[in-house]
PDB file of C-alpha atoms in Angstrom:
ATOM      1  CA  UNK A   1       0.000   0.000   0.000  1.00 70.00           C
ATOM      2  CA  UNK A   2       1.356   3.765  -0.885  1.00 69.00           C
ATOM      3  CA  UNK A   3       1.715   5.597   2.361  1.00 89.00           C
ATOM      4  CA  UNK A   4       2.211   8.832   2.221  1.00 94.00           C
ATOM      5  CA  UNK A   5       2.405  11.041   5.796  1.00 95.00           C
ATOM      6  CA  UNK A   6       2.345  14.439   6.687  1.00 96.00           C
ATOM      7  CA  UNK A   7       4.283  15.961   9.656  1.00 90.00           C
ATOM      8  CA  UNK A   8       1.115  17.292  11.282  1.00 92.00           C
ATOM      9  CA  UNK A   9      -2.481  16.904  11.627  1.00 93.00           C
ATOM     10  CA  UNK A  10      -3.286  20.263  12.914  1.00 96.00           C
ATOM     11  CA  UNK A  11      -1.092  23.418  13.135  1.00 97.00           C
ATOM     12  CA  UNK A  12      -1.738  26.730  14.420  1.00 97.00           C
ATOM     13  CA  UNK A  13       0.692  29.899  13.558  1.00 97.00           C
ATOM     14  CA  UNK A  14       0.516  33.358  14.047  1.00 97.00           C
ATOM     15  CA  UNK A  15       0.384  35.970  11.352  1.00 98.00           C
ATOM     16  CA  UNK A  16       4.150  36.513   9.602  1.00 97.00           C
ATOM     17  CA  UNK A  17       5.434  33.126  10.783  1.00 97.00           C
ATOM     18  CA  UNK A  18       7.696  31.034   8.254  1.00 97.00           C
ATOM     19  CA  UNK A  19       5.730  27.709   8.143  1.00 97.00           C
ATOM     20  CA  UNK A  20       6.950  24.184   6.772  1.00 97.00           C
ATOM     21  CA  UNK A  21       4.283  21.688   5.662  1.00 98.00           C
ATOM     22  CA  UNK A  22       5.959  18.610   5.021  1.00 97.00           C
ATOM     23  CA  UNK A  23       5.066  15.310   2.861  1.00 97.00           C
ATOM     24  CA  UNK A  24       7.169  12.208   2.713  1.00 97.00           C
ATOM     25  CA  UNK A  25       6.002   9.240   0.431  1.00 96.00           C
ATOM     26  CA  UNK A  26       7.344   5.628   0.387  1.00 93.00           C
ATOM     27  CA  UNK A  27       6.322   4.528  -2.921  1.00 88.00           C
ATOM     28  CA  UNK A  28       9.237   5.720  -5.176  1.00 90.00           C
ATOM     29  CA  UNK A  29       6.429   8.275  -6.474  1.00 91.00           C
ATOM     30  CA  UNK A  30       7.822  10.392  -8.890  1.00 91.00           C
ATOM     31  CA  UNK A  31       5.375  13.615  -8.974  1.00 93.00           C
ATOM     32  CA  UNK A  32       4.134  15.111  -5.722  1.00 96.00           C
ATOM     33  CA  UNK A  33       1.190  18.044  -5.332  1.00 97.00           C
ATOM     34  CA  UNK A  34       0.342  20.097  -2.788  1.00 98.00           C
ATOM     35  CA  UNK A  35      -3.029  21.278  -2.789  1.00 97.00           C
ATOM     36  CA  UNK A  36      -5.396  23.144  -0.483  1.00 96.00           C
ATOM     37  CA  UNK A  37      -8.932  22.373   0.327  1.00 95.00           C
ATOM     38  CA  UNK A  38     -11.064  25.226   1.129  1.00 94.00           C
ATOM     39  CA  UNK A  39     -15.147  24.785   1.811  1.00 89.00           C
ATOM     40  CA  UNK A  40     -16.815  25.036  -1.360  1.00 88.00           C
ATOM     41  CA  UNK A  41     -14.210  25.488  -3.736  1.00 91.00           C
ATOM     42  CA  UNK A  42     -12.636  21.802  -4.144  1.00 90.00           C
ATOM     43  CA  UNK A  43      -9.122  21.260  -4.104  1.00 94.00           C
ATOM     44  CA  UNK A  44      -6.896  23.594  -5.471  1.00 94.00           C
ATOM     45  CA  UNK A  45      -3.311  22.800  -6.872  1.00 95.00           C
ATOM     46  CA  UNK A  46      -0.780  24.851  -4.979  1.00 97.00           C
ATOM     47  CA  UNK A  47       2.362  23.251  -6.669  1.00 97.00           C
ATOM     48  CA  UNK A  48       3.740  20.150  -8.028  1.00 94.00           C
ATOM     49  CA  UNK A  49       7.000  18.724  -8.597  1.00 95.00           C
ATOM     50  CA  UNK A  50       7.907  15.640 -11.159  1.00 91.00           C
ATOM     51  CA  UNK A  51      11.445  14.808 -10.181  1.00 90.00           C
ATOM     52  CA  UNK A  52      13.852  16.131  -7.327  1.00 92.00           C
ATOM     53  CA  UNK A  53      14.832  19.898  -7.962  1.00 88.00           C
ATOM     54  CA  UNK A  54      11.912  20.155 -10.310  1.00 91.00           C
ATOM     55  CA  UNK A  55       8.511  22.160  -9.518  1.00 94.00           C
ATOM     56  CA  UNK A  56       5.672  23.555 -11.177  1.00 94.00           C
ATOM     57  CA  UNK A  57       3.705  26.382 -10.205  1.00 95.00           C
ATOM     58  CA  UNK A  58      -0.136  25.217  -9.730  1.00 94.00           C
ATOM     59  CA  UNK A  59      -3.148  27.503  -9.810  1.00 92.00           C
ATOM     60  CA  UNK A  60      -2.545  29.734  -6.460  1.00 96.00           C
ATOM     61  CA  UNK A  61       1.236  29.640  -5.737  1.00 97.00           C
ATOM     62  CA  UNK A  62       1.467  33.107  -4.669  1.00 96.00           C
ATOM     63  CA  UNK A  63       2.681  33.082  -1.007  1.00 96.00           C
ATOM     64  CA  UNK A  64       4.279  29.315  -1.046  1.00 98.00           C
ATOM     65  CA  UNK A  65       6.697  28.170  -1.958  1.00 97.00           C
ATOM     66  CA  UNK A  66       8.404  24.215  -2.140  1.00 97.00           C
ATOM     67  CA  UNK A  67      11.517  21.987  -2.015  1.00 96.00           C
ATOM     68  CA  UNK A  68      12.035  18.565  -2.979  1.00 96.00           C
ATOM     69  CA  UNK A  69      15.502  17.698  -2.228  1.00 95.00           C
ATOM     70  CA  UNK A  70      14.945  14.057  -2.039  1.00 95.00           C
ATOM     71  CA  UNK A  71      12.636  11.973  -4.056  1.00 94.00           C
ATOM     72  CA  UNK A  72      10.586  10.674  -1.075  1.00 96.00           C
ATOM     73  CA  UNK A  73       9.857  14.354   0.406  1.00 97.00           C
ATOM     74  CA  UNK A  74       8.181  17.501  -0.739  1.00 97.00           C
ATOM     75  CA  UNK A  75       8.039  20.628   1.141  1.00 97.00           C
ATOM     76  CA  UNK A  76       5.596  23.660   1.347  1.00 98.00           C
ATOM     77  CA  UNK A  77       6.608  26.618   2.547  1.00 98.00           C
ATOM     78  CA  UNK A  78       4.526  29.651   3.704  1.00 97.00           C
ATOM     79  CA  UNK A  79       7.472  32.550   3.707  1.00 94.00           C
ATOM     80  CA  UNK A  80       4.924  35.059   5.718  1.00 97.00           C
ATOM     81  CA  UNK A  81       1.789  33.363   7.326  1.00 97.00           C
ATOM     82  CA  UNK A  82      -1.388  35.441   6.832  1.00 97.00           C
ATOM     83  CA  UNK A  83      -4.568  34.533   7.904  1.00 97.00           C
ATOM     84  CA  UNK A  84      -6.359  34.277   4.405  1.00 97.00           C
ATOM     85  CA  UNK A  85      -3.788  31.241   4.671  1.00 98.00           C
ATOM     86  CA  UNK A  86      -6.286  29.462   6.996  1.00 98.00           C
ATOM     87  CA  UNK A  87      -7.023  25.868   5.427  1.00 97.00           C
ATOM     88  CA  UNK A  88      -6.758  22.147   5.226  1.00 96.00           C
ATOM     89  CA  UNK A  89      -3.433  21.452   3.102  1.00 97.00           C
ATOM     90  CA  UNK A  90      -3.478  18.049   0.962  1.00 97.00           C
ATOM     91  CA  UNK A  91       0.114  16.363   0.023  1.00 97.00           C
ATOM     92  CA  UNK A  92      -0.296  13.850  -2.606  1.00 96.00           C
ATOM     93  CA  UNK A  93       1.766  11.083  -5.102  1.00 95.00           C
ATOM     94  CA  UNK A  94       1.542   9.841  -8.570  1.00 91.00           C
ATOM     95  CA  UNK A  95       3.861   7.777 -10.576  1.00 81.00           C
ATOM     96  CA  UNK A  96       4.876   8.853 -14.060  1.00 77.00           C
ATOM     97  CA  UNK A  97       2.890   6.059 -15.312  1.00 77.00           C
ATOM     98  CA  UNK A  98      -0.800   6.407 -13.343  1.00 76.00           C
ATOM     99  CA  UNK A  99      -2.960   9.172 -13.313  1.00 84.00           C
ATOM    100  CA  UNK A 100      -4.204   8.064 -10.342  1.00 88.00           C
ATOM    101  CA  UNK A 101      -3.180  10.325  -7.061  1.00 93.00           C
ATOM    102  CA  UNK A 102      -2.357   8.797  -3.354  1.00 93.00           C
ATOM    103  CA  UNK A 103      -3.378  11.393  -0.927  1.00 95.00           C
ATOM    104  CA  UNK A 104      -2.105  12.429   2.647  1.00 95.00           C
ATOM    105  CA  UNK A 105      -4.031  12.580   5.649  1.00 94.00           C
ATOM    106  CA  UNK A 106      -4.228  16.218   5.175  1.00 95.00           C
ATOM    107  CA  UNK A 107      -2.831  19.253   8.018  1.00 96.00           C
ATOM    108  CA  UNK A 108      -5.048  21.709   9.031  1.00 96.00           C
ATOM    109  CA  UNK A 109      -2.727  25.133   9.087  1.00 97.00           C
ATOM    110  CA  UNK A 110      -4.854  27.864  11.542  1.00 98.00           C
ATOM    111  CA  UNK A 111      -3.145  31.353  11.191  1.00 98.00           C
ATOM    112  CA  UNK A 112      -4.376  33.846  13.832  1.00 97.00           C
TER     113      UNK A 112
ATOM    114  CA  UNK B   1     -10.722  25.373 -20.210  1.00 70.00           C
ATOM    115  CA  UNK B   2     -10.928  22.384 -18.287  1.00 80.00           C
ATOM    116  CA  UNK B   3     -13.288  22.209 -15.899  1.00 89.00           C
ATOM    117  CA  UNK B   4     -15.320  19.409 -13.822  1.00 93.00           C
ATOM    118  CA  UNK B   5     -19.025  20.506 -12.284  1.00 95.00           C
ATOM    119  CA  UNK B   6     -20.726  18.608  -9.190  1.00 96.00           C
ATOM    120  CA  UNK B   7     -24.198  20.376  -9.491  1.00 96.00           C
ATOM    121  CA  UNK B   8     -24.888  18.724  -6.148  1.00 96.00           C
ATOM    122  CA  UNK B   9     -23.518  20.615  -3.096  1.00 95.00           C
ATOM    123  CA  UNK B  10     -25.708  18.515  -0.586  1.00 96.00           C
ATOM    124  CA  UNK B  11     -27.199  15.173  -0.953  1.00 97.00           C
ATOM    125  CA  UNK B  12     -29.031  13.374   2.267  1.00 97.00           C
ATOM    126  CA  UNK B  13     -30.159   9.765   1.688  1.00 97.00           C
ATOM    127  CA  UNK B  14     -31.684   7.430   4.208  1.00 97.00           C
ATOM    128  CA  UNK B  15     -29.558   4.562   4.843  1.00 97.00           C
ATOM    129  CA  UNK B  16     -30.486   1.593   2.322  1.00 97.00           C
ATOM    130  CA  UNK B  17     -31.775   4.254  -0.411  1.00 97.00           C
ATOM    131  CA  UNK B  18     -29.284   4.060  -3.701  1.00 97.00           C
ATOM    132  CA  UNK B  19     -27.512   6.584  -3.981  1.00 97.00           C
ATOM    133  CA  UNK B  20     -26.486   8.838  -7.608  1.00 98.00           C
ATOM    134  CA  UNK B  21     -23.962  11.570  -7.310  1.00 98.00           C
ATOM    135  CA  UNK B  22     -23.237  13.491 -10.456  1.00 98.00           C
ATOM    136  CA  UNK B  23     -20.295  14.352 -12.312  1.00 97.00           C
ATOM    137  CA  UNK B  24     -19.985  16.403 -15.602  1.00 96.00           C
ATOM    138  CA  UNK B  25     -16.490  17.673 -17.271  1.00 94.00           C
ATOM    139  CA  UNK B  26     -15.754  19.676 -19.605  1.00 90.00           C
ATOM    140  CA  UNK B  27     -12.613  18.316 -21.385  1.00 80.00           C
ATOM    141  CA  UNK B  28     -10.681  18.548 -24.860  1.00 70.00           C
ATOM    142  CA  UNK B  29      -8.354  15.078 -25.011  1.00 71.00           C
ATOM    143  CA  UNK B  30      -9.886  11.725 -24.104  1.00 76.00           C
ATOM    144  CA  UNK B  31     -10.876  12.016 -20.149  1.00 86.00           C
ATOM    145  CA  UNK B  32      -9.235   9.862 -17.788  1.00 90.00           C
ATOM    146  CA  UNK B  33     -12.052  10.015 -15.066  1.00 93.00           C
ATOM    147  CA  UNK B  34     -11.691   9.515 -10.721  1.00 95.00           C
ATOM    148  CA  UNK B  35     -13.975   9.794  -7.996  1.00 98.00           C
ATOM    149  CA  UNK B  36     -12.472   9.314  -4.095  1.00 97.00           C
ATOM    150  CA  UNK B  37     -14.207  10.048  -1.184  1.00 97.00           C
ATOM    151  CA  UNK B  38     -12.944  11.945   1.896  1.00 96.00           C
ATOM    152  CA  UNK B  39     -14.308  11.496   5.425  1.00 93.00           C
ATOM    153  CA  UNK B  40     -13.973  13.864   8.368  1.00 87.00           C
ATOM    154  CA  UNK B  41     -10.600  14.943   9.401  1.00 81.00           C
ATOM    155  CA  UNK B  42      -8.998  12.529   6.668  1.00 85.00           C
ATOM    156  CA  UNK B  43      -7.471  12.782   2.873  1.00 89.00           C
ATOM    157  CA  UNK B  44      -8.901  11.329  -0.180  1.00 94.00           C
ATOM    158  CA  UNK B  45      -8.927   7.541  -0.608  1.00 95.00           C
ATOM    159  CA  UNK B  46      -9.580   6.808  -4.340  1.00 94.00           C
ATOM    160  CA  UNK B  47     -13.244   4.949  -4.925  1.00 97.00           C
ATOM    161  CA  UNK B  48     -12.841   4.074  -8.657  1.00 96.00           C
ATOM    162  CA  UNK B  49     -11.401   5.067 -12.504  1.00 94.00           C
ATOM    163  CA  UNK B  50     -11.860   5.380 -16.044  1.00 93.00           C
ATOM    164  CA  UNK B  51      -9.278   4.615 -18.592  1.00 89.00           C
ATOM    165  CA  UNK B  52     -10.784   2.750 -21.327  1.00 86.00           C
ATOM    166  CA  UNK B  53     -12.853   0.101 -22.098  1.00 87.00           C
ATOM    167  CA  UNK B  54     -15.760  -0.628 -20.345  1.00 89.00           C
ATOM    168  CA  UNK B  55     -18.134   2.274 -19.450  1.00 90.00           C
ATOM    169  CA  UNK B  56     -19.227   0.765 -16.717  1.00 96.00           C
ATOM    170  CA  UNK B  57     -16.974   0.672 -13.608  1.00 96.00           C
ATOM    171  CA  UNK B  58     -16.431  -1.126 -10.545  1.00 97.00           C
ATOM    172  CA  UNK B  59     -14.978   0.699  -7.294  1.00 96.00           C
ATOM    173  CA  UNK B  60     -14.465  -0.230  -3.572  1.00 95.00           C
ATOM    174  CA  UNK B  61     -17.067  -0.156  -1.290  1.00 94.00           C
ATOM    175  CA  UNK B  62     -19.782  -1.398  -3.297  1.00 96.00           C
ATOM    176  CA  UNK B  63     -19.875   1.470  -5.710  1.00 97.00           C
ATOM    177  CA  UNK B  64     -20.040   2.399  -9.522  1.00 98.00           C
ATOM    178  CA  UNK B  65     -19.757   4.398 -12.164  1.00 98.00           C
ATOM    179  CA  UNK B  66     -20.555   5.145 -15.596  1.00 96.00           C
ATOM    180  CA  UNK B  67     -18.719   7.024 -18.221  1.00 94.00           C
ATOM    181  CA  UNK B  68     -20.691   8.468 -20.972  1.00 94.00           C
ATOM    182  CA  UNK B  69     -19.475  10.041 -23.217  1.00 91.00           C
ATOM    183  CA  UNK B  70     -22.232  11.554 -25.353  1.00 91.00           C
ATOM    184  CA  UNK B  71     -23.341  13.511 -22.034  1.00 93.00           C
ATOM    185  CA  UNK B  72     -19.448  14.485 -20.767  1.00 93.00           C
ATOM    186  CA  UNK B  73     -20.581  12.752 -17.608  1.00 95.00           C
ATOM    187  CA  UNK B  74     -19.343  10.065 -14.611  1.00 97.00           C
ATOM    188  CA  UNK B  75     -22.013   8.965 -12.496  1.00 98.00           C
ATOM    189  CA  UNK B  76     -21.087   7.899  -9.432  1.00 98.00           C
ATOM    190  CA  UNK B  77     -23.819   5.333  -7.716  1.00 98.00           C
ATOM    191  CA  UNK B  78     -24.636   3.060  -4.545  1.00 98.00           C
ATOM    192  CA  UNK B  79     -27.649   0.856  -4.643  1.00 97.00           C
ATOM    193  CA  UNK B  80     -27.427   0.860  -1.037  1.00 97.00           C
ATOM    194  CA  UNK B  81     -26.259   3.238   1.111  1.00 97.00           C
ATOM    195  CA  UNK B  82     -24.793   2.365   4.464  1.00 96.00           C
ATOM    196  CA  UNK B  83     -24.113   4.855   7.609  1.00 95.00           C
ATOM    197  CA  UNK B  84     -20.570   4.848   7.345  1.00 95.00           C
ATOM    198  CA  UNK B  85     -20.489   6.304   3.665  1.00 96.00           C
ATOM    199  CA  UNK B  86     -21.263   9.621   5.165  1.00 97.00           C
ATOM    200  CA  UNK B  87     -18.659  11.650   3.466  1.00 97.00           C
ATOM    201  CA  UNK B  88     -17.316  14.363   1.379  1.00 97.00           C
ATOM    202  CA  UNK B  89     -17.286  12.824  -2.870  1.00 98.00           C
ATOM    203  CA  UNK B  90     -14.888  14.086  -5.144  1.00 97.00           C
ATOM    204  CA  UNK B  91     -15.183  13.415  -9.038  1.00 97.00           C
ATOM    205  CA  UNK B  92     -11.698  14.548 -10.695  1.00 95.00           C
ATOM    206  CA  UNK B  93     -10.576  14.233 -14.455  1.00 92.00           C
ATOM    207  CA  UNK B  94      -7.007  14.044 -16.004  1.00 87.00           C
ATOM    208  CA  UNK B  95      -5.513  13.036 -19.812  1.00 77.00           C
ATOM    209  CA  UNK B  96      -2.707  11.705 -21.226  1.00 71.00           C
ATOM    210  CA  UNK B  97      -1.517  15.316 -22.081  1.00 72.00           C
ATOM    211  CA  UNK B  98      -0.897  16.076 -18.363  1.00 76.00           C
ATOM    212  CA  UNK B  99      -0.008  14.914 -14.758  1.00 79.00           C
ATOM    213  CA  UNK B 100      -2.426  16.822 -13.304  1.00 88.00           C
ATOM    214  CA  UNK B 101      -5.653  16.203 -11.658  1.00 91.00           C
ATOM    215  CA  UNK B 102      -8.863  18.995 -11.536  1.00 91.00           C
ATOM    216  CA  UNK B 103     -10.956  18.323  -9.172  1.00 93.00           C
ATOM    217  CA  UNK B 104     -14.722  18.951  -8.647  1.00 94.00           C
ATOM    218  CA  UNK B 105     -16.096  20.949  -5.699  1.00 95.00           C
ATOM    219  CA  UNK B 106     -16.966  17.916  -4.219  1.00 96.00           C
ATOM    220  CA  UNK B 107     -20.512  16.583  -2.730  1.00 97.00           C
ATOM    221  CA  UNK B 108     -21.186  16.067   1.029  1.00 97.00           C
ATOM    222  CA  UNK B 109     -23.553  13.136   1.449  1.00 97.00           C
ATOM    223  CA  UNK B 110     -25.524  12.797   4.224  1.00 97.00           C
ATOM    224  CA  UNK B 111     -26.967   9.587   6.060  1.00 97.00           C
ATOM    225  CA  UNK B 112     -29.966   8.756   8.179  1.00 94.00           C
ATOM    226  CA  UNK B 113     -30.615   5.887   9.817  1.00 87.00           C
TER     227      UNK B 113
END
């Protein structure tokens, strides 16, 4: 089975903070998302990356940014928390050859 | 532009009742089609796909769905609903041209006993 974890369930920051959302996978996944989930509006890509070093912007990367220095992990990165930040963050995997994507257990980032 | 509707915001079903949530896309290449299911507090666990072939899928669970084409749509049903698939439904499409998935808005089904 693909496990893929996320280094926390529930996370509350204050306004300005640096905050790092991290994803590890144990599947040999090649592509990794981030996405955020927000009531009413689905889930919305944030970034991607398809190899180590590599990244795509998704539809809202302004304010995030990521890192995938190793295959199995993919980091987002909120430079400046603000509270419009406020959501349920999804990490998920997909190999090169499926379409099909493995999903984290999500974190739920508060900003006050 | 790409795009995948769930018209259905809200569905509440009594428990035993089948169940039909709807999915329509809006997509240039051939669809690869998805629907997963998300309860409380968790991430998306994948329910069923499309590739090819047969319209008519099989998932986990007990549920199904049906690609049509000639309506751009991927049914998702239940012919009997238990408790425990109280949940948040997502119906998502893809293509060979790209990696990525788009995702409906997702429909939060309700069960009573």
């Amino acid at each position: 089975d693909v496990k893929v974890t996320q280094s926390s369930r529930y996370l509350v920051k204050r306004t300005g903070e640096k905050v790092f959302l991290e994803c590890v996978q144990d599947m040999d996944h090649e592509n990794m998302f981030w996405y955020r989930q927000d009531p009413g509006l689905g889930l919305r890509l944030i970034y991607f990356s398809y190899d180590v070093k590599m990244k795509e912007k998704g539809d809202i990367p302004e304010g995030y940014s990521v890192s995938r220095e190793k295959k199995e992990r993919f980091s987002l990165i909120l430079e400046s928390a603000s509270t419009n930040q406020t959501s349920m963050y999804l990490c998920a995997t997909q190999t090169q050859s499926s379409y099909e994507q493995y999903f984290g257990p999500g974190t739920r980032l508060t900003v006050t | 532009a790409q795009s995948v509707t769930q018209p259905d915001i809200h569905i509440t079903v009594s428990e035993g009742a089948s169940l039909e949530l709807r999915c329509n896309y809006s997509y240039g290449a051939t669809p690869y089609l998805f629907w997963y299911v998300q309860s409380p507090g968790q991430g998306l666990q994948l329910l069923l796909k499309y590739f090819s072939g047969d319209t008519l899928v099989q998932g986990i669970k007990g549920f199904e769905a049906e690609f049509k084409r000639s309506q751009s749509s991927f049914n998702l049903r239940k012919p009997s609903v238990h408790w425990s698939d109280a949940a948040e439904y997502f119906c998502a499409v893809g293509s060979l041209n790209t990696d990525k998935l788009i995702f409906g808005t997702g429909t939060r089904l309700q069960v009573f006993p």
